[in-house]
Coordinates of C-alpha atoms in Angstrom, one line a residue:
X126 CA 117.6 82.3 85.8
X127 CA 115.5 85.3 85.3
X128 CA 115.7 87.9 83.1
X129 CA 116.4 91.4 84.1
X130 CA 113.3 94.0 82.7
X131 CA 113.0 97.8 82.5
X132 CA 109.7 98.8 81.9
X133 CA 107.7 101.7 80.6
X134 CA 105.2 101.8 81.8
X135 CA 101.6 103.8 82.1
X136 CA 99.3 102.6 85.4
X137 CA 96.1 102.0 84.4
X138 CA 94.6 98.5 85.7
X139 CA 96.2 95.9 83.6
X140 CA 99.5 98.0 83.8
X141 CA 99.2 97.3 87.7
X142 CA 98.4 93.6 87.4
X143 CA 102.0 92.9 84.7
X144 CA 103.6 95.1 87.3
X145 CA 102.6 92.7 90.6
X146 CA 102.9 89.8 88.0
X147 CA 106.3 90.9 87.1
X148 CA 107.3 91.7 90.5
X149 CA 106.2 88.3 92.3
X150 CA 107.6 85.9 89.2
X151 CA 110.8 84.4 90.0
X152 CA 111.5 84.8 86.4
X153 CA 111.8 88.3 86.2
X154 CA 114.0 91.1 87.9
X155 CA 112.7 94.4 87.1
X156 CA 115.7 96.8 87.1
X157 CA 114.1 99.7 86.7
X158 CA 110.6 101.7 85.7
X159 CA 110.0 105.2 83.6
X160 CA 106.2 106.4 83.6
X161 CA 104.6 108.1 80.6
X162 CA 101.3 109.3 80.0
X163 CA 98.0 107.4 78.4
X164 CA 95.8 105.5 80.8
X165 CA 96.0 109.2 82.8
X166 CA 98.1 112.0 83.1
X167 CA 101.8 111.4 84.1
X168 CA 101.2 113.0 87.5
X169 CA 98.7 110.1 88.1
X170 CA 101.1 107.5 86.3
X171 CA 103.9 108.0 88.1
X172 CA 102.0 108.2 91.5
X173 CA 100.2 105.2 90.6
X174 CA 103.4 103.5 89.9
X175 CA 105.0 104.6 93.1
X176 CA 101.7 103.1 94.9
X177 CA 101.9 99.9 93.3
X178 CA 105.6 99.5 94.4
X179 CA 104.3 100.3 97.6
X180 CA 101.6 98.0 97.8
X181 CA 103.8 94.9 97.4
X182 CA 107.4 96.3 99.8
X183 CA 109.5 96.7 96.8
X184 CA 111.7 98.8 95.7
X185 CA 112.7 99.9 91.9
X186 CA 114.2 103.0 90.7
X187 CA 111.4 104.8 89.3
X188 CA 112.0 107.6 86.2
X189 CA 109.1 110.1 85.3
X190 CA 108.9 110.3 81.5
X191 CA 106.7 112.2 78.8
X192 CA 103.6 114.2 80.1
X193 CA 101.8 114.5 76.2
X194 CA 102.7 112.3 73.1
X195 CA 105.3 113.8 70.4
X196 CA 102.4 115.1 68.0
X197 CA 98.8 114.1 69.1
X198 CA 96.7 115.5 72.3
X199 CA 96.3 113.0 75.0
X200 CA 93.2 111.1 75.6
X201 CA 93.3 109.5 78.7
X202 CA 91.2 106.4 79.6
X203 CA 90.2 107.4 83.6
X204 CA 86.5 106.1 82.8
X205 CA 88.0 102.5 82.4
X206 CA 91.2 102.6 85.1
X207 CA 89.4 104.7 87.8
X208 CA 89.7 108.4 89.2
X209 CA 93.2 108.9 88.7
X210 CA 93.9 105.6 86.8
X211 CA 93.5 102.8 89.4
X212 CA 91.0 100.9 91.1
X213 CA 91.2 99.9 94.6
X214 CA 92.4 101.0 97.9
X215 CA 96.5 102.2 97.3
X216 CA 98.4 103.9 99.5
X217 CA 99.0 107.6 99.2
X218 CA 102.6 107.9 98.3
X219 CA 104.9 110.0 97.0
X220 CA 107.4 107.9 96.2
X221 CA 111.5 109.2 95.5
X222 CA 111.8 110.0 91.1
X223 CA 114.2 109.8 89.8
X224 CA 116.0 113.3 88.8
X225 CA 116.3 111.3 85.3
X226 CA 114.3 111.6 82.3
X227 CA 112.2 108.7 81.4
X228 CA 113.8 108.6 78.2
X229 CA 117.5 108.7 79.5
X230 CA 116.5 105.9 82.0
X231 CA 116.2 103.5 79.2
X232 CA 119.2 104.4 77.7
X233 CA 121.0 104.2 80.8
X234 CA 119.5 100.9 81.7
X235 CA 120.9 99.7 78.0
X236 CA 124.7 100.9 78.7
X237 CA 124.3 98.8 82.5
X238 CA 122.8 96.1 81.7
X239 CA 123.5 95.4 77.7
X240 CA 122.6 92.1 76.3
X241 CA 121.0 91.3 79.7
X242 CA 118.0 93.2 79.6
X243 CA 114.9 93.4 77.9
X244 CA 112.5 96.7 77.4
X245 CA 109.3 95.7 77.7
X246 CA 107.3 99.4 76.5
X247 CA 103.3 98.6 77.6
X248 CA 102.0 101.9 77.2
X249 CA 102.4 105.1 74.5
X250 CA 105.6 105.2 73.0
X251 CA 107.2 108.9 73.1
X252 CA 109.5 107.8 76.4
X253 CA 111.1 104.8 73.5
X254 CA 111.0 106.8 71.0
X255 CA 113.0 109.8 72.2
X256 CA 115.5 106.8 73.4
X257 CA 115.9 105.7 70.4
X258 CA 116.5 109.2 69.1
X259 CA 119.6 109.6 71.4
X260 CA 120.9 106.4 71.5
X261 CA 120.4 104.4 67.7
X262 CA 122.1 101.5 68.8
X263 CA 119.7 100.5 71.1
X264 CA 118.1 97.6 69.8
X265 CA 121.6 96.1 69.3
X266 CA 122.7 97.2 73.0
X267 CA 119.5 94.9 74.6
X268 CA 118.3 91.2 74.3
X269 CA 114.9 92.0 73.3
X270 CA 112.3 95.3 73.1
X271 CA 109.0 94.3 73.8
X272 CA 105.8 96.7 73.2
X273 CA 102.2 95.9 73.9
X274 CA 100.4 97.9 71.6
X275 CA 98.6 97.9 67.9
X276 CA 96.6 95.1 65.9
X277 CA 98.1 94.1 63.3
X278 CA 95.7 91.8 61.3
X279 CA 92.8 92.9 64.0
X280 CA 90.3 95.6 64.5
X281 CA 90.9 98.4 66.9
X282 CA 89.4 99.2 70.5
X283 CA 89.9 102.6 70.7
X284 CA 88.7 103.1 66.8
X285 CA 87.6 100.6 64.5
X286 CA 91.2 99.7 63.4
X287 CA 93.5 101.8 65.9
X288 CA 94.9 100.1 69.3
X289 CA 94.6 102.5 72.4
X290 CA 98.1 102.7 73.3
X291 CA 99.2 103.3 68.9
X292 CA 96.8 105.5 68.5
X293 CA 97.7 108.5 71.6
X294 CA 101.0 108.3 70.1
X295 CA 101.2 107.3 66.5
X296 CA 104.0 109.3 65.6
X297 CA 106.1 107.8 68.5
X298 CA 105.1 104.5 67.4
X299 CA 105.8 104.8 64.1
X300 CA 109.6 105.6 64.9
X301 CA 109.3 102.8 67.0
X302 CA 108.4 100.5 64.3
X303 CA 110.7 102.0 62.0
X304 CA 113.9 101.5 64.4
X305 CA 113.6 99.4 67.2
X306 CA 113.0 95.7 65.7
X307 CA 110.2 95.5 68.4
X308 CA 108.4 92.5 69.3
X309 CA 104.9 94.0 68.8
X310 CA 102.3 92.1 71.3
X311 CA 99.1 93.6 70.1
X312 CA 95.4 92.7 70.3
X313 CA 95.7 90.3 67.9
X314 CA 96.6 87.8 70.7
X315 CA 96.1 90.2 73.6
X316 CA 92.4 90.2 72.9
X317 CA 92.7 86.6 74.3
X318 CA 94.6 87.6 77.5
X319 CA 92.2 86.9 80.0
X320 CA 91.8 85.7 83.3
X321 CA 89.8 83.1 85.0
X322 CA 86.2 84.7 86.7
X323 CA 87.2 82.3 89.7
X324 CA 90.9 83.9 90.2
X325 CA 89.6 87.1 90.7
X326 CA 86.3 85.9 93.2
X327 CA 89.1 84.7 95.0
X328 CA 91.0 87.3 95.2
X329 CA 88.0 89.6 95.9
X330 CA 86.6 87.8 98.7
X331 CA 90.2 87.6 100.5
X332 CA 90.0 91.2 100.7
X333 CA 92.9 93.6 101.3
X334 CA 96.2 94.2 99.3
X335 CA 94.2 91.2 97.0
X336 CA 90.9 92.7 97.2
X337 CA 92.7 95.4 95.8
X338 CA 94.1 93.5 92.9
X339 CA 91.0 91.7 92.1
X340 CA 89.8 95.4 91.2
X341 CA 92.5 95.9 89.0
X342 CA 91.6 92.4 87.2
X343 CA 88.4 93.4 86.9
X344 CA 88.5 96.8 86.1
X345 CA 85.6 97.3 83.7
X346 CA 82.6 96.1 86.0
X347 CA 80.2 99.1 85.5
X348 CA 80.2 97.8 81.7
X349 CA 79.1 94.5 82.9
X350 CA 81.2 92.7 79.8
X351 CA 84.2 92.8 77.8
X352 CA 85.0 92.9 74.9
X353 CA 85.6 89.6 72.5
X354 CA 85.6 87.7 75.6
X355 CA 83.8 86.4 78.7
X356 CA 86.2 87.4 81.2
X357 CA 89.1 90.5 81.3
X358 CA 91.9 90.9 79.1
X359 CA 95.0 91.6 80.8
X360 CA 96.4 93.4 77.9
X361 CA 99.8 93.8 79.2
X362 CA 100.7 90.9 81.3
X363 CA 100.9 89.0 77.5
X364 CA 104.7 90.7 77.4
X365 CA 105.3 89.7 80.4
X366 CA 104.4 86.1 80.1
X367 CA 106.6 85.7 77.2
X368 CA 109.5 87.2 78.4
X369 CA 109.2 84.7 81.3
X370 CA 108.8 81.4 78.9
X371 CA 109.0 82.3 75.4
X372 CA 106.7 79.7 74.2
X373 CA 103.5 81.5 75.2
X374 CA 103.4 83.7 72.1
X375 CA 103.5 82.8 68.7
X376 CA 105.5 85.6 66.6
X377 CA 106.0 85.9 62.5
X378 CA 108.3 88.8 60.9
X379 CA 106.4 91.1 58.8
X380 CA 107.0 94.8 57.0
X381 CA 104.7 97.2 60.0
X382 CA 103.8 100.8 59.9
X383 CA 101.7 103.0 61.7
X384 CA 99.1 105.6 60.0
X385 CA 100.0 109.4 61.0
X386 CA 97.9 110.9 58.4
X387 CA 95.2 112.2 60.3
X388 CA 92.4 109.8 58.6
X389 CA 89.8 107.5 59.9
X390 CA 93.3 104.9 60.5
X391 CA 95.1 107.4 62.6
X392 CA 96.8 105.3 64.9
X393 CA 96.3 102.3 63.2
X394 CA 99.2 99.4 62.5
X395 CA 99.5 98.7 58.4
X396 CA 101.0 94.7 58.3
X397 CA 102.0 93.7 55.1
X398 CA 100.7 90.3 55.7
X399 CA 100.9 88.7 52.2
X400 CA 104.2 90.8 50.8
X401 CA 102.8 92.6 49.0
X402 CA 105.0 95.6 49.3
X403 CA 108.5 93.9 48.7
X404 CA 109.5 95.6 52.3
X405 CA 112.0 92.9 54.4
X406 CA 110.9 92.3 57.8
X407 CA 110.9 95.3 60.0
X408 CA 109.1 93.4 63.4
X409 CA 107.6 89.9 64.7
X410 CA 104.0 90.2 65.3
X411 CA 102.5 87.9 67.9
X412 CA 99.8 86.2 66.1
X413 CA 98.9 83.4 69.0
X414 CA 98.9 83.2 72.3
X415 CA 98.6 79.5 75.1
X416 CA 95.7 81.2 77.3
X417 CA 96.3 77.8 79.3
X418 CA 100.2 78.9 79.8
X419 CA 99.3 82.6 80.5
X420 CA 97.0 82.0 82.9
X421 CA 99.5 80.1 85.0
X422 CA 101.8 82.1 85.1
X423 CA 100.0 85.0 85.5
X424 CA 98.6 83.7 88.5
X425 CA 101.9 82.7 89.9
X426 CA 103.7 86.1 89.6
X427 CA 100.7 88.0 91.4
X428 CA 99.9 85.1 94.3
X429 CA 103.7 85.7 95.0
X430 CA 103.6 89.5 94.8
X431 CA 100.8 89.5 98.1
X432 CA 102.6 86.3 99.5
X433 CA 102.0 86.3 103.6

């Protein structure tokens, strides 16, 4: 049976990859979308979002949410994703928004769907936080809330301890953390997230709509390498694989904050690992990952998203 999604969302490369993933799986029916800035702007977002709908023939409700984070300026990440946020040859659509709010989206896809549906928030958080602020009961109206963001017992990869997607919002995030009993998927298994060099030659040299896609895999190639690995992380196709089969991540329950102070760990997730604070449980932190499992079905959500 699969499992009915509403994603945040924030297009940028390895957004557009868990989106065709998502889309293609068998596994998953995605119910609805709201865009927020990060990767790029939320003009490009949602656009980008539209395009990648388009791309593929399908058609989900799409909801344009927050254009700046809560407190912090926006830094957007255009020299990794591409002018405007995206690799490859898209179509130039408009696409039909929503006349909803990002944030009222979610909420209105928690009163339809209830215990059904799983968020699964894989970009900066203001869109789930300000949903959280209208409707508390949230994370008992849903099955699950997924976010791919922080590192919780890692370093950082936008600064040496803060995770990209934390650390434009950290004041977001922090609610977040503070409300939503989230299951955090951060670079602490995310890192590891990658995909095979000979999936994406593949795709590359079958050109087209998977041409296209084999940019969006490989969407750092001016850098020539990436970072902990030998091949591309797909940061946020990790959520989705778990929400698909549950036994590709590992989680453990531990006390989580986020730094807002300003400092050198602006941004940053503060895990209290050994207890030491006395705080119960506030989130479960994935701490490993089945590359093997990932992989697979990774690869079967986005063969089936370009299927002939």
């Amino acid at each position: 049976m699969s499992r009915k999604v509403f994603f945040d969302t924030d297009p940028g490369c390895d957004d557009a990859v868990m989106l065709a993933m998502a889309l293609g799986h068998d596994g998953i029916d995605v119910v609805g979308l709201s865009t927020v800035c990060g990767n790029t702007t939320i003009e490009n977002t949602t656009r980008n979002t539209h395009a990648i709908l388009a791309l593929g023939g399908y058609d989900v409700p799409v909801a344009r949410g927050c254009g700046r984070p809560l407190v912090d300026e926006l830094d957007t990440a255009e020299w990794i994703h591409g002018e405007n946020g995206l690799h490859g040859d898209i179509p130039d659509v408009d696409g039909d928004t929503r006349d909803i709010h990002g944030a009222d989206a979610i909420v209105e896809a928690a009163h339809e769907y209830g215990d059904e549906l799983t968020i699964a928030a894989v970009g900066p958080l203001p869109n789930l936080a300000i949903a959280l602020a209208k409707e508390p009961r949230l994370p008992d109206l849903v099955a699950d809330i997924y976010l791919m963001g922080g590192a919780a017992m890692t370093t950082g990869n936008v600064t040496p301890m803060a995770e990209a997607n934390f650390h434009n919002d950290p004041a977001a995030a922090s609610r977040v953390l503070q409300d939503a009993d989230p299951r955090m998927v951060g670079l602490d298994v995310t890192n590891r997230a990658t995909v095979s060099p000979e999936f994406i030659e593949e795709f590359r040299e079958a050109g087209g709509v998977r041409g296209t896609i084999a940019e969006w895999l490989d969407y750092r190639p001016d850098s020539g390498t990436y970072p902990l690995a030998d091949a591309p992380a797909i940061h946020d196709a990790a959520v989705v694989a778990d929400i698909i089969d549950d036994s590709v991540l590992g989680f453990e329950e531990y006390y989580i904050e986020v730094d807002t102070t300003g400092g050198p760990c602006h941004g940053a997730v503060i895990c209290d690992e050994h207890g030491t604070t006395d705080n119960d449980p506030n989130g479960r932190v994935a701490v490993d990952i089945d590359v093997a499992h990932y992989r697979d079905i990774l690869e079967t959500g986005v063969r089936a998203y370009v299927a002939d």
